[in-house]
XYZ file of C-alpha atoms in Angstrom:
759
model
C 44.386 -0.679 -8.642
C 45.479 1.779 -11.334
C 47.906 4.508 -10.243
C 44.986 6.976 -11.022
C 42.613 4.900 -8.570
C 46.112 4.975 -6.080
C 46.854 8.962 -5.843
C 42.632 9.651 -6.281
C 42.400 7.290 -2.352
C 46.188 8.895 -1.229
C 44.115 12.255 -1.661
C 41.346 11.058 0.035
C 43.348 9.948 2.612
C 45.176 12.858 3.175
C 42.273 14.754 3.550
C 40.469 12.464 6.049
C 43.674 13.600 8.419
C 43.365 17.053 7.247
C 39.528 17.967 7.741
C 38.817 16.450 11.346
C 37.482 20.186 12.334
C 35.610 20.592 9.732
C 33.201 16.869 10.182
C 32.902 17.761 14.004
C 31.159 21.166 12.249
C 28.922 18.217 10.867
C 26.771 16.714 12.838
C 26.449 13.285 10.924
C 27.157 12.643 7.198
C 23.603 11.728 6.601
C 21.946 14.368 6.676
C 19.952 12.999 10.278
C 21.063 16.182 11.571
C 21.037 19.775 10.121
C 24.741 20.270 9.023
C 26.426 24.110 9.844
C 27.691 25.823 7.008
C 30.949 26.056 5.817
C 32.971 28.292 3.829
C 33.811 27.901 0.359
C 37.521 27.924 0.893
C 36.979 24.407 3.428
C 36.019 22.550 0.112
C 39.842 21.762 -1.177
C 38.469 21.003 -5.817
C 41.219 20.078 -7.176
C 39.160 21.140 -10.802
C 40.394 23.186 -13.704
C 41.167 27.390 -11.605
C 40.247 27.931 -15.807
C 36.887 26.411 -16.058
C 33.978 28.781 -15.370
C 30.679 28.686 -13.954
C 29.206 27.468 -16.967
C 25.680 25.361 -18.113
C 29.134 23.311 -19.949
C 29.740 19.373 -18.355
C 32.940 19.585 -17.047
C 35.236 16.989 -15.691
C 35.840 17.758 -12.075
C 37.691 16.594 -8.491
C 36.341 17.222 -5.394
C 37.046 17.136 -1.724
C 33.475 17.953 0.413
C 34.064 19.237 4.126
C 33.119 16.154 5.916
C 36.005 14.475 3.710
C 34.100 13.188 1.262
C 35.419 12.782 -2.137
C 34.545 12.600 -5.946
C 36.065 12.533 -9.662
C 34.323 12.919 -12.667
C 31.912 14.521 -14.723
C 30.312 17.920 -12.959
C 26.816 20.138 -14.478
C 25.144 22.852 -12.432
C 26.689 22.237 -9.352
C 25.793 18.549 -9.529
C 27.465 15.704 -10.431
C 26.942 14.705 -14.057
C 27.410 11.891 -16.729
C 29.918 9.219 -15.654
C 31.296 9.942 -12.082
C 32.927 8.494 -9.282
C 31.856 8.665 -4.889
C 33.397 7.429 -2.203
C 31.942 8.206 1.459
C 34.205 8.517 5.510
C 32.088 4.678 6.394
C 34.075 3.186 2.956
C 30.689 2.771 0.401
C 31.711 3.953 -2.963
C 29.446 3.844 -5.859
C 31.056 4.145 -9.487
C 28.788 4.957 -12.488
C 26.399 6.948 -13.842
C 25.129 10.226 -12.702
C 22.309 12.558 -13.654
C 21.886 16.337 -11.942
C 23.116 15.333 -8.513
C 20.788 11.509 -9.030
C 22.251 8.295 -8.670
C 20.450 7.471 -12.615
C 21.414 3.867 -14.670
C 23.771 1.314 -14.635
C 26.343 1.933 -11.607
C 28.265 -0.194 -8.756
C 27.595 0.482 -5.497
C 29.628 -1.071 -2.725
C 29.758 -1.084 0.711
C 32.643 -1.703 3.481
C 31.668 -5.601 4.024
C 32.488 -6.470 0.941
C 29.055 -6.894 -0.890
C 28.435 -5.416 -4.040
C 25.739 -4.241 -6.140
C 26.513 -3.438 -9.869
C 23.235 -2.774 -12.200
C 20.859 -0.572 -13.042
C 19.562 2.894 -10.545
C 16.995 4.988 -10.617
C 16.464 7.965 -8.187
C 19.503 5.889 -6.005
C 17.529 2.877 -5.888
C 18.247 0.471 -7.178
C 16.586 -0.712 -9.505
C 15.902 -2.634 -13.355
C 18.393 -5.287 -13.562
C 21.635 -6.062 -11.091
C 22.847 -8.359 -9.135
C 23.309 -7.828 -5.773
C 26.635 -9.724 -3.685
C 25.882 -10.206 -0.514
C 28.671 -10.123 2.470
C 28.045 -13.802 2.856
C 28.026 -14.716 0.085
C 24.614 -14.927 -0.937
C 24.698 -13.962 -4.888
C 20.793 -12.071 -6.640
C 20.599 -12.191 -10.248
C 17.673 -10.216 -10.996
C 15.013 -7.625 -11.611
C 15.269 -4.656 -8.789
C 12.400 -2.198 -8.080
C 13.160 0.173 -5.217
C 16.403 -1.295 -3.782
C 13.463 -5.045 -3.921
C 14.551 -7.812 -5.475
C 10.780 -7.602 -8.001
C 10.404 -9.685 -11.183
C 11.803 -13.021 -11.939
C 15.427 -13.704 -9.871
C 18.098 -15.970 -9.617
C 19.033 -16.252 -5.889
C 21.483 -18.514 -4.775
C 22.130 -18.354 -0.550
C 25.824 -18.769 0.520
C 23.797 -22.388 2.490
C 23.846 -23.693 -0.055
C 20.286 -22.910 -1.247
C 19.020 -21.585 -4.215
C 15.579 -20.196 -5.702
C 14.955 -19.504 -9.882
C 11.476 -17.934 -10.506
C 9.310 -15.008 -9.090
C 9.403 -12.218 -6.903
C 7.617 -10.185 -5.680
C 8.269 -6.583 -3.255
C 11.843 -8.719 -2.272
C 9.679 -11.991 -1.510
C 8.401 -14.834 -3.653
C 5.511 -14.788 -5.081
C 4.060 -16.529 -8.237
C 5.336 -19.925 -10.120
C 9.723 -20.659 -8.523
C 11.893 -23.224 -8.085
C 13.163 -23.354 -4.289
C 16.911 -26.375 -4.782
C 18.041 -26.846 -1.178
C 21.694 -27.696 -0.128
C 20.527 -31.665 0.407
C 18.952 -31.732 -3.271
C 15.806 -32.013 -2.148
C 13.623 -29.417 -4.388
C 10.078 -27.136 -4.437
C 7.998 -26.360 -7.640
C 5.570 -24.778 -8.295
C 3.409 -21.505 -6.695
C 4.012 -19.763 -3.985
C 2.945 -17.060 -1.702
C 5.178 -13.673 0.191
C 7.815 -15.776 0.308
C 6.674 -19.587 1.565
C 5.202 -22.405 0.352
C 1.452 -22.125 -1.357
C -0.846 -22.933 -4.523
C -0.421 -25.927 -5.418
C 3.503 -27.157 -6.413
C 5.038 -30.812 -6.876
C 7.863 -30.957 -3.974
C 10.364 -34.295 -4.846
C 12.815 -35.697 -2.590
C 16.857 -36.424 -2.859
C 15.367 -40.280 -2.332
C 12.918 -40.055 -5.069
C 9.671 -39.806 -3.307
C 7.271 -37.390 -4.550
C 4.130 -34.842 -3.404
C 2.073 -33.162 -5.963
C -0.930 -31.272 -4.736
C -2.489 -28.125 -2.924
C -0.575 -25.725 -0.555
C -0.771 -23.592 2.224
C 1.584 -22.123 4.300
C 4.897 -24.494 3.601
C 2.744 -27.557 3.690
C 0.681 -29.981 1.881
C -3.239 -29.090 2.483
C -5.566 -30.002 0.031
C -6.085 -32.337 -2.627
C -2.939 -34.019 -3.457
C -0.904 -37.430 -4.158
C 2.032 -39.004 -2.886
C 4.211 -40.930 -4.625
C 6.958 -42.935 -4.460
C 9.575 -44.550 -6.769
C 8.654 -47.770 -6.274
C 4.899 -46.599 -8.076
C 2.416 -47.023 -5.203
C 1.427 -44.165 -4.250
C -1.587 -42.608 -1.824
C -3.997 -39.793 -3.057
C -6.203 -37.953 -0.642
C -7.712 -34.373 1.068
C -4.652 -33.703 3.280
C -3.591 -31.305 5.962
C -2.002 -31.250 9.826
C -5.587 -31.721 11.740
C -5.282 -35.592 11.736
C -9.691 -34.943 11.729
C -9.151 -32.828 8.340
C -6.856 -35.957 6.703
C -7.792 -39.046 5.104
C -7.223 -40.503 2.045
C -6.550 -43.770 0.075
C -3.417 -45.935 0.347
C -2.428 -48.102 -3.107
C 1.197 -50.133 -3.742
C 2.333 -51.491 -5.887
C 2.762 -54.948 -6.953
C 6.983 -55.387 -4.817
C 5.078 -53.143 -1.482
C 5.767 -54.621 1.287
C 3.256 -55.760 4.310
C 5.342 -52.243 5.993
C 4.477 -50.813 3.593
C 0.644 -50.742 4.346
C 1.411 -48.949 8.234
C 3.000 -46.111 6.469
C 2.034 -42.736 8.157
C 0.759 -39.647 6.213
C 1.941 -37.835 9.071
C 5.843 -38.551 8.392
C 5.282 -36.101 5.391
C 4.647 -33.118 7.316
C 7.662 -34.303 9.758
C 9.784 -34.590 7.425
C 8.490 -31.175 5.700
C 9.642 -29.221 9.108
C 13.184 -29.140 8.363
C 13.206 -27.734 5.184
C 13.316 -24.761 5.929
C 12.818 -21.244 3.614
C 16.549 -19.451 3.657
C 15.959 -15.363 3.551
C 19.151 -14.487 3.078
C 21.143 -11.496 4.213
C 20.119 -8.000 5.537
C 21.212 -5.353 3.980
C 22.428 -3.145 6.630
C 21.966 0.937 4.151
C 20.934 1.190 1.264
C 22.347 3.379 -1.294
C 18.996 5.939 -1.028
C 19.826 5.890 2.335
C 23.826 7.302 1.472
C 23.324 11.539 1.612
C 26.648 14.266 -0.987
C 27.322 16.255 1.110
C 26.814 20.164 1.294
C 28.508 22.129 -1.583
C 27.393 26.415 -3.454
C 25.328 26.650 -5.362
C 27.229 29.366 -7.720
C 24.242 30.480 -9.477
C 22.273 30.725 -5.944
C 24.867 32.737 -4.199
C 24.719 31.948 -1.086
C 22.207 28.829 -0.895
C 23.970 25.906 0.877
C 22.647 22.537 -0.971
C 22.871 19.045 0.953
C 21.733 15.789 -1.886
C 20.309 12.050 -1.042
C 21.299 10.464 -4.063
C 18.085 9.593 -5.190
C 18.683 13.877 -6.308
C 16.836 15.578 -3.651
C 17.960 18.674 -2.930
C 17.170 21.248 -0.106
C 17.979 24.523 -0.004
C 17.857 27.484 3.062
C 14.989 29.076 1.550
C 11.716 28.533 -0.913
C 12.231 27.091 -3.803
C 10.773 28.559 -7.189
C 8.097 25.739 -8.412
C 8.974 26.790 -12.045
C 10.226 23.165 -13.972
C 11.627 25.548 -16.285
C 14.218 27.612 -14.143
C 15.591 26.821 -11.079
C 16.660 30.029 -9.829
C 15.683 32.427 -13.064
C 13.943 35.264 -12.749
C 11.974 37.972 -14.641
C 14.732 40.976 -15.473
C 13.921 43.395 -12.814
C 14.936 40.366 -9.742
C 10.768 39.251 -9.262
C 11.756 35.370 -8.666
C 9.490 33.497 -11.425
C 6.960 32.044 -8.088
C 6.018 36.091 -7.145
C 5.784 37.200 -11.244
C 3.363 33.911 -11.058
C 2.047 34.530 -7.658
C 1.259 38.464 -8.643
C -0.107 37.414 -11.975
C -2.601 34.188 -10.566
C -4.649 37.421 -7.985
C -4.507 39.503 -10.290
C -6.406 37.430 -12.936
C -8.246 35.081 -10.195
C -8.446 37.460 -6.963
C -9.111 33.790 -5.415
C -7.793 32.936 -1.855
C -8.854 29.352 -2.124
C -6.103 27.006 -2.516
C -7.561 24.547 -5.118
C -7.353 27.539 -7.707
C -4.343 29.422 -6.451
C -0.800 28.483 -6.743
C 0.492 31.394 -4.957
C -1.277 29.701 -1.400
C 0.534 27.434 -0.127
C -1.336 24.402 0.995
C -2.383 24.049 4.674
C -2.870 20.845 7.303
C -7.187 20.417 7.765
C -7.450 21.009 11.816
C -7.998 17.988 13.614
C -11.868 16.469 14.128
C -12.832 15.445 16.861
C -12.792 11.391 17.022
C -15.856 10.781 14.775
C -19.464 9.303 16.024
C -21.312 9.070 19.515
C -21.018 6.523 21.880
C -23.909 4.681 23.057
C -24.075 4.178 26.441
C -26.937 4.083 28.986
C -29.819 5.666 27.564
C -28.684 5.850 24.030
C -31.435 5.459 21.878
C -29.328 2.675 19.962
C -28.354 1.263 24.443
C -30.316 -1.777 23.828
C -29.751 -2.909 20.356
C -25.859 -2.259 20.285
C -26.348 -4.995 22.941
C -29.405 -6.904 21.303
C -25.773 -6.483 18.561
C -22.750 -7.644 20.313
C -24.353 -10.314 22.530
C -25.720 -11.736 18.531
C -21.777 -10.929 17.295
C -20.607 -13.254 20.727
C -22.768 -16.053 20.238
C -22.441 -16.099 16.147
C -18.423 -15.940 16.840
C -18.316 -18.507 19.422
C -20.327 -20.978 17.868
C -19.057 -24.631 17.902
C -18.508 -25.358 14.512
C -17.462 -27.599 12.132
C -13.900 -27.134 10.350
C -13.831 -26.736 6.679
C -11.764 -25.310 3.921
C -11.879 -22.959 0.877
C -14.098 -25.143 -1.156
C -17.890 -24.219 -0.055
C -20.465 -26.111 -1.219
C -22.972 -24.027 -4.000
C -26.011 -25.310 -0.281
C -23.479 -22.377 2.015
C -24.651 -19.799 -0.347
C -28.114 -20.592 -0.389
C -30.195 -17.155 0.968
C -31.996 -19.875 3.083
C -29.114 -21.088 4.936
C -29.216 -18.796 7.547
C -29.707 -19.330 11.325
C -32.733 -18.048 13.499
C -31.853 -18.311 17.295
C -33.811 -16.203 20.290
C -32.465 -14.164 22.809
C -34.969 -14.063 26.110
C -33.771 -12.184 28.915
C -33.717 -15.075 31.874
C -31.199 -16.993 28.855
C -31.992 -20.614 27.960
C -30.338 -23.498 27.057
C -27.662 -21.871 24.022
C -28.099 -17.855 25.095
C -26.961 -15.621 28.599
C -29.403 -13.890 30.308
C -29.237 -10.057 29.248
C -30.181 -7.258 30.400
C -31.712 -6.493 26.554
C -35.963 -7.056 25.830
C -36.081 -10.408 24.404
C -34.988 -10.713 20.528
C -34.367 -12.478 17.971
C -30.875 -13.093 16.623
C -30.465 -14.486 12.523
C -27.607 -15.352 10.678
C -27.683 -14.657 7.202
C -24.663 -17.600 4.862
C -23.095 -18.589 9.203
C -20.461 -20.773 7.622
C -19.281 -18.113 3.760
C -19.200 -15.339 6.425
C -16.907 -17.921 8.745
C -15.368 -18.529 5.486
C -14.594 -14.979 4.876
C -12.828 -14.347 7.758
C -10.496 -16.599 7.616
C -9.913 -15.764 4.041
C -9.622 -12.631 5.280
C -7.561 -13.840 8.030
C -8.878 -12.317 10.804
C -8.984 -13.550 14.294
C -11.861 -14.506 16.194
C -10.873 -13.238 18.609
C -9.985 -10.710 18.490
C -13.438 -9.926 16.255
C -15.862 -10.221 18.834
C -13.229 -8.148 21.393
C -13.367 -4.973 18.690
C -17.483 -5.418 18.468
C -18.662 -7.077 22.203
C -15.925 -5.823 24.345
C -16.368 -3.845 27.787
C -16.308 -0.725 24.872
C -19.210 0.803 23.632
C -20.134 1.705 20.271
C -19.941 4.768 18.270
C -22.498 5.835 16.943
C -22.020 8.308 13.746
C -22.964 11.825 14.098
C -25.632 11.821 10.923
C -26.697 8.983 8.554
C -25.775 8.177 5.380
C -27.005 9.344 1.716
C -29.546 5.952 1.562
C -30.520 6.363 5.048
C -29.003 3.524 6.787
C -26.486 4.969 9.594
C -22.908 3.249 10.846
C -21.817 2.809 13.911
C -18.025 2.221 14.492
C -16.208 0.102 17.102
C -13.709 1.504 19.686
C -10.812 0.224 18.539
C -11.605 2.052 14.382
C -11.155 -1.514 12.990
C -15.033 -1.680 11.824
C -17.252 -0.673 10.388
C -21.375 -1.729 11.661
C -23.712 -0.410 8.710
C -27.623 -0.347 9.066
C -29.376 -2.390 5.917
C -31.915 -1.944 3.665
C -33.749 -5.600 2.763
C -33.637 -4.614 -0.792
C -29.491 -3.700 -0.805
C -29.904 -7.421 2.167
C -31.050 -9.331 -1.070
C -27.874 -7.372 -3.570
C -25.574 -9.060 -0.998
C -26.992 -12.046 -0.316
C -27.572 -12.523 -5.094
C -23.662 -11.511 -5.075
C -22.591 -13.070 -2.943
C -20.980 -16.344 -4.237
C -19.365 -14.378 -6.986
C -18.286 -11.915 -3.908
C -16.459 -14.639 -1.983
C -14.942 -16.620 -5.313
C -13.275 -12.565 -6.181
C -12.002 -12.093 -3.065
C -11.054 -15.700 -2.911
C -9.232 -15.404 -6.130
C -7.623 -12.009 -5.739
C -5.302 -10.733 -2.813
C -5.114 -7.662 -3.444
C -8.638 -6.459 -4.735
C -9.818 -2.904 -3.469
C -13.057 -3.907 -2.999
C -14.085 -3.339 0.456
C -14.137 -6.457 3.481
C -17.358 -7.466 4.154
C -17.110 -10.449 7.219
C -20.909 -10.815 8.563
C -24.680 -10.369 7.420
C -26.809 -11.000 10.081
C -30.210 -8.955 11.714
C -32.041 -8.496 15.007
C -36.020 -9.039 15.541
C -36.879 -7.142 17.902
C -40.473 -8.791 20.132
C -42.932 -6.813 20.596
C -45.788 -5.193 19.528
C -43.453 -3.410 16.838
C -41.994 -6.374 15.432
C -38.907 -4.206 14.372
C -36.218 -6.002 11.940
C -33.027 -5.127 12.161
C -30.553 -6.188 9.366
C -26.364 -5.064 9.582
C -23.743 -5.600 7.668
C -19.964 -6.023 9.850
C -16.975 -4.604 7.308
C -13.618 -3.545 7.643
C -12.582 0.424 8.381
C -10.051 0.900 4.975
C -9.138 4.274 6.878
C -8.214 2.622 10.346
C -4.449 3.398 10.940
C -1.834 4.744 13.729
C -1.195 7.497 11.049
C -3.585 10.988 11.409
C -5.587 10.148 8.296
C -5.229 14.497 6.867
C -7.138 14.278 3.694
C -10.549 12.013 3.157
C -11.133 11.651 -1.173
C -14.634 9.381 -1.891
C -14.110 10.060 -6.364
C -16.825 8.241 -8.398
C -15.870 10.067 -11.708
C -18.933 11.663 -11.986
C -19.548 16.187 -11.104
C -23.360 16.582 -10.343
C -23.327 17.356 -6.245
C -19.461 16.028 -6.367
C -18.607 18.881 -4.075
C -18.879 19.502 -0.206
C -21.127 22.015 1.079
C -18.896 23.211 3.061
C -16.514 26.243 3.970
C -13.140 25.922 3.835
C -13.157 27.162 7.405
C -15.032 24.139 8.829
C -13.442 21.035 7.014
C -11.478 19.831 9.231
C -9.542 15.877 8.288
C -12.339 14.183 9.411
C -14.336 15.720 6.872
C -14.974 13.573 3.292
C -14.414 15.807 -0.339
C -15.207 14.422 -3.482
C -14.569 14.635 -7.089
C -15.213 18.806 -7.377
C -12.769 19.525 -4.162
C -9.821 17.232 -5.419
C -6.563 19.190 -5.663
C -4.024 16.573 -5.982
C -2.825 13.415 -8.468
C -2.095 10.378 -6.521
C 1.712 8.775 -7.643
C 2.543 6.177 -6.842
C 5.043 3.721 -8.154
C 6.426 1.920 -11.265
C 4.804 -1.385 -9.504
C 2.299 -0.293 -7.841
C 1.009 1.308 -10.307
C 0.625 -1.443 -12.604
C -0.326 -3.032 -9.801
C -3.379 -0.577 -9.062
C -4.462 -0.755 -12.725
C -4.986 -4.476 -13.222
C -6.643 -4.824 -9.800
C -9.411 -1.618 -11.311
C -9.909 -3.437 -13.676
C -10.378 -6.749 -12.321
C -12.711 -5.095 -9.267
C -14.823 -3.028 -11.871
C -15.632 -5.915 -14.401
C -16.592 -7.874 -10.758
C -18.847 -5.494 -10.514
C -19.856 -4.423 -13.584
C -21.058 -8.470 -14.044
C -23.648 -8.107 -10.777
C -24.605 -5.032 -12.106
C -24.142 -2.658 -9.422
C -23.129 0.686 -9.345
C -22.333 3.730 -7.424
C -20.106 2.602 -5.327
C -16.673 4.746 -5.943
C -12.966 5.057 -3.844
C -12.351 6.193 -1.243
C -8.950 7.468 -0.012
C -6.551 8.424 2.831
C -3.766 10.632 2.564
C -1.046 11.289 5.187
C 0.726 14.294 4.490
C 4.543 12.698 6.428
C 6.288 16.675 6.439
C 4.517 19.577 7.841
C 5.975 23.204 8.709
C 5.050 24.170 12.503
C 2.789 26.871 11.615
C 0.434 24.207 9.927
C 1.330 24.091 5.580
C 2.184 21.132 4.238
C 5.925 21.227 2.745
C 6.356 19.912 -1.147
C 9.786 16.753 -1.481
C 11.371 20.234 -2.368
C 11.489 22.630 0.108
C 12.178 19.974 3.021
C 15.246 21.295 4.847
C 18.302 18.016 4.710
C 17.569 16.764 8.814
C 13.559 15.701 7.743
C 14.563 14.720 4.506
C 17.108 12.432 5.816
C 15.385 11.564 8.660
C 12.508 10.536 6.293
C 14.733 8.612 3.715
C 15.837 6.974 6.065
C 12.819 5.508 7.651
C 11.650 4.630 4.484
C 14.264 2.482 3.792
C 14.465 1.304 6.864
C 10.894 0.479 5.838
C 11.524 -0.914 2.340
C 13.849 -3.489 2.899
C 12.376 -5.155 5.441
C 10.371 -8.235 4.994
C 8.123 -8.005 7.690
C 7.900 -4.957 7.940
C 6.683 -4.458 4.180
C 4.220 -7.125 5.480
C 2.222 -4.027 6.445
C 2.277 -2.582 3.134
C -0.293 -3.709 0.541
C -2.229 -2.635 -2.616
C -4.349 1.138 -0.916
C -3.168 -0.290 2.715
C 0.052 1.830 4.156
C 1.397 2.613 0.881
C 4.564 5.347 1.261
C 3.577 7.582 -2.822
C 4.231 11.085 -3.697
C 0.309 13.431 -4.636
C 1.099 16.688 -6.987
C -0.267 19.612 -6.809
C -3.197 21.125 -9.333
C -4.896 24.387 -9.639
C -8.410 24.863 -11.622
C -9.673 27.219 -13.738
C -12.314 28.979 -11.736
C -14.946 29.462 -15.459
C -14.719 25.777 -15.576
C -16.895 24.691 -12.871
C -17.101 21.133 -13.334
C -13.218 20.708 -14.342
C -13.098 16.778 -12.750
C -9.300 17.105 -13.132
C -7.031 20.202 -12.163
C -3.784 21.321 -14.066
C -1.518 19.294 -12.535
C 1.681 21.840 -11.388
C 4.760 19.926 -10.859
C 4.726 21.062 -6.758
C 5.043 17.115 -5.158
C 4.549 16.279 -1.399
C 5.267 12.905 0.512
C 2.891 10.913 1.869
C 0.908 7.866 2.781
C -2.155 6.662 1.218
C -4.580 4.247 1.341
C -8.355 3.610 -0.282
C -10.635 0.552 -1.983
C -13.710 0.682 -3.044
C -16.873 0.870 -1.498
C -20.708 1.141 -0.792
C -20.620 -1.681 -4.112
C -24.590 -2.952 -3.375
C -26.445 -0.689 -5.096
C -28.655 -2.990 -7.783
C -29.620 -0.850 -10.893
C -33.049 -1.027 -10.234
C -35.886 0.655 -11.056
C -35.251 3.875 -8.417
C -32.390 4.257 -10.186
C -33.276 4.328 -13.589
C -36.069 7.141 -12.912
C -33.254 8.929 -11.347
C -30.746 8.714 -14.528
C -34.075 9.363 -16.519
C -35.380 13.022 -14.938
C -32.031 14.230 -14.167
C -30.347 13.780 -17.614
C -33.263 16.247 -18.875
C -32.113 18.644 -16.435
C -28.615 18.325 -17.037
C -25.793 16.671 -18.955
C -26.536 12.724 -18.393
C -22.748 12.535 -18.419
C -22.569 13.890 -15.393
C -24.727 12.134 -13.203
C -24.033 9.154 -10.342
C -26.912 7.325 -11.853
C -25.693 5.903 -14.988
C -26.688 2.365 -16.316
C -23.612 -0.347 -14.639
C -21.181 -0.515 -17.739
C -21.203 3.310 -18.304
C -21.049 3.070 -14.580
C -17.632 1.259 -14.988
C -16.611 2.260 -18.003
C -16.866 6.447 -16.544
C -15.651 5.440 -12.984
C -12.933 3.599 -14.640
C -11.613 6.494 -16.797
C -11.819 8.790 -13.884
C -9.284 7.247 -11.648
C -7.004 6.114 -14.331
C -6.802 10.380 -14.658
C -5.918 10.853 -11.174
C -3.776 8.330 -10.363
C 0.165 7.937 -12.437
C 2.942 6.493 -12.065
C 5.433 7.452 -10.117
C 8.824 8.762 -12.842
């Protein structure tokens, strides 16, 4: 330790002893509770007394009321440039700052002895850097938002190592893992486990090369001995599925012929993947202590390391100046608000930035419960009986490689359900009906692919709770039903839609299997109920996932296509609630995703649209649900910069704990439970068909849900006639019914305008 460092630490320790009273006035150094303001004289500032509050950057030494210490470059009441910050709990950051944010290269050390040295972005470990844990774990590579993301080399304290690709803190893609005992695996990974094609080599020279699933051989593979003998076959932990052929070498003994392939699974069970040390607190969770702004009068600020400042009053939204006025004492926000009213005289916040956004009122629970006496009560009973029969029916185990015959539209099973029951069906109180399963093997495999537990699936749809029918049919004339737990949605299908889906089923299956993060809606079953009697009525329906099912309250819902004709809600603002589906011309936000998510989103949208274009479908849309994380007591949405220190700290702590815990992270995937921000936009009233409003810089913290729905509309003769007719009356580019290729291009162009990278 040099002389300067020694003097800094001594000053810090002395201040710690002298400022216990101030520490009691501060409820928490992390901002979990609000901090009592302290007088300017409570802050020991060793800065040159001759330095004035100018716009110039200068060197400062500040001992803060709670005992924190900062020394380094200072500008406009923020750390800016090179600087060192010491927290009272022993955490230290030394490196680059920009306007109060840790931005650039730096070094963060923990009291435990752990350290990170590398690049930072808005408080997060983001870029290239090296983390050394207190237990000796060492990771050198790429990071995104405190998580290993990209290529990196990890040396674990137990002697294991991994060199390869990471995604959100877990091994994903191609990589090599070597155990301390010299066993190693080279190949594909998924969510931190061996999955896909790869090679495992034992220290004794034995080798398995083939396919894997959940860390074990599954599918085609070859086991080879150093002497030249090898075993080729289909691998599975299930003895009934395991089969293959042993090919001995010339030097093999008779005992080798008795070799049992299941011993491979026993050996692999001892090869555990190390998960490494869990970080106790992330750099982005650390708070900067409160000081007074010289330009803001008595407005106290408290800053997190990611640079978010909280102030006691509402901050202006004009980015060019923080506290400027127009020369007459009026704030720019007031001037702009007056100007908005003067020009537009509009009470709609969609056009007027001066009006705050309010959380919509909570609507009643969606749907009418189908109880006895309801017109569709018997249909619901038939549906539940059929689902229970289909899912519970014994079937041979199958892998994910299906035969072409499984996708044949003629591949269906009819079952008769008489009221008195039969050899295969239970007695019931409904009328007699016939039940049809379309391509049962395919949908059983899809449910397995989507990790749907058969028992949970049956309980959701066929349990004691009744289904709920939505109050009105969709535009297509189809009816929708929801399960009581909101997990699944059931939609009645036209015959034409059924034909389209059966035609594209093989491509749909392959697409979902190829792209784990596809945004295309998940389908779990296609069925038909045929009522007996004079009517001979047929009801076809499909079971799909409910994209917006969440423990969070969904405050806003948008159905986005990229067209403008008729794409606005017909409800008055006072009638809009949280279950109202808003459309393109109602949209007043830009959705801002963190860099890696935005890149993945754009890539996946391209793949999904290519698939839909190839299948000649159109009229699909992106369904988006938003949960706003911060709402004031009077119901106003709180922008990021206006959140008080208590709420901000709690939110940041919750978010960072979520990001650092791989188990919690498992609930977050593209389109589901995604932490993000939205930026408010405003529209010009004279531009009625303006699809994307002007950005304002006013951002809100949200949790996002989104996915592509309504993918079964073929560009048939009806849609072609609709396009021809409407093109005479309206701009052809504004109508929804267009050729699939044009629809895909327009849809993507629009989506890439309303989604952006959060910089």
